[in-house]
Amino acid sequence: MLSLIYIGSEFYVKSSTMMSSIYTVDGRRSDWGKVSIALEKGEEVHIRPATRKEMSQYRKMLAEWKAATKKIDEEEDK
């Protein structure tokens, strides 16, 4: 069984595809292709919305990645 957490498509867009809109319950990035493959194999797929606490963690991750990307861009401009 594939158990996933849906955090929203805006994370995919705002992170320039560095983040996914779905993650495994233990925090590993997943994608819709994996969902499709699992379903084609006859596996059960469970997707639930993220809790407030989980959303907070993923927002923090997004902010950290955006800050790191900005630093890299600034260093390349030097």
One Martini backbone bead per residue (centre of mass of N, CA, C, O) as a GRO file, in nm:
protein
   78
    1MET     BB    1   0.098   0.035   0.021
    2LEU     BB    2   0.027   0.377  -0.055
    3SER     BB    3   0.124   0.652   0.156
    4LEU     BB    4  -0.002   0.989   0.142
    5ILE     BB    5   0.074   1.345   0.120
    6TYR     BB    6  -0.103   1.642   0.064
    7ILE     BB    7   0.024   1.989   0.000
    8GLY     BB    8   0.025   2.104  -0.288
    9SER     BB    9   0.094   2.265  -0.595
   10GLU     BB   10   0.246   2.527  -0.499
   11PHE     BB   11   0.516   2.391  -0.424
   12TYR     BB   12   0.605   2.319  -0.709
   13VAL     BB   13   0.605   2.607  -0.820
   14LYS     BB   14   0.763   2.775  -0.590
   15SER     BB   15   1.022   2.558  -0.624
   16SER     BB   16   1.086   2.480  -0.915
   17THR     BB   17   1.038   2.151  -0.866
   18MET     BB   18   1.176   2.064  -0.584
   19MET     BB   19   0.887   2.004  -0.514
   20SER     BB   20   0.608   1.838  -0.418
   21SER     BB   21   0.259   1.753  -0.365
   22ILE     BB   22   0.381   1.470  -0.265
   23TYR     BB   23   0.417   1.252   0.025
   24THR     BB   24   0.529   1.054   0.236
   25VAL     BB   25   0.480   0.984   0.570
   26ASP     BB   26   0.818   0.999   0.597
   27GLY     BB   27   0.904   1.250   0.376
   28ARG     BB   28   0.911   1.150   0.090
   29ARG     BB   29   0.926   1.200  -0.222
   30SER     BB   30   0.676   1.222  -0.470
   31ASP     BB   31   0.452   1.112  -0.743
   32TRP     BB   32   0.216   1.059  -0.990
   33GLY     BB   33   0.364   0.822  -1.125
   34LYS     BB   34   0.366   0.637  -0.875
   35VAL     BB   35   0.065   0.620  -0.850
   36SER     BB   36   0.006   0.498  -1.127
   37ILE     BB   37   0.177   0.242  -1.095
   38ALA     BB   38   0.038   0.129  -0.845
   39LEU     BB   39  -0.245   0.106  -0.974
   40GLU     BB   40  -0.159  -0.080  -1.214
   41LYS     BB   41  -0.066  -0.308  -0.991
   42GLY     BB   42  -0.311  -0.296  -0.762
   43GLU     BB   43  -0.257  -0.093  -0.558
   44GLU     BB   44  -0.295   0.077  -0.277
   45VAL     BB   45  -0.409   0.425  -0.237
   46HIS     BB   46  -0.323   0.683  -0.001
   47ILE     BB   47  -0.466   1.015   0.035
   48ARG     BB   48  -0.383   1.294   0.239
   49PRO     BB   49  -0.402   1.561   0.410
   50ALA     BB   50  -0.230   1.781   0.564
   51THR     BB   51  -0.139   1.893   0.842
   52ARG     BB   52  -0.055   2.169   1.003
   53LYS     BB   53   0.224   2.071   1.090
   54GLU     BB   54   0.315   1.973   0.811
   55MET     BB   55   0.278   2.240   0.662
   56SER     BB   56   0.487   2.391   0.827
   57GLN     BB   57   0.729   2.215   0.742
   58TYR     BB   58   0.700   2.267   0.431
   59ARG     BB   59   0.727   2.574   0.443
   60LYS     BB   60   1.009   2.573   0.562
   61MET     BB   61   1.142   2.420   0.333
   62LEU     BB   62   1.078   2.626   0.115
   63ALA     BB   63   1.226   2.868   0.244
   64GLU     BB   64   1.506   2.734   0.249
   65TRP     BB   65   1.530   2.684  -0.058
   66LYS     BB   66   1.494   2.977  -0.148
   67ALA     BB   67   1.739   3.087   0.007
   68ALA     BB   68   1.953   2.904  -0.126
   69THR     BB   69   1.897   2.992  -0.418
   70LYS     BB   70   1.960   3.290  -0.379
   71LYS     BB   71   2.256   3.253  -0.300
   72ILE     BB   72   2.345   3.118  -0.560
   73ASP     BB   73   2.263   3.348  -0.751
   74GLU     BB   74   2.446   3.565  -0.618
   75GLU     BB   75   2.718   3.414  -0.668
   76GLU     BB   76   2.690   3.403  -0.983
   77ASP     BB   77   2.681   3.730  -1.015
   78LYS     BB   78   2.996   3.786  -0.927
   0.00000   0.00000   0.00000
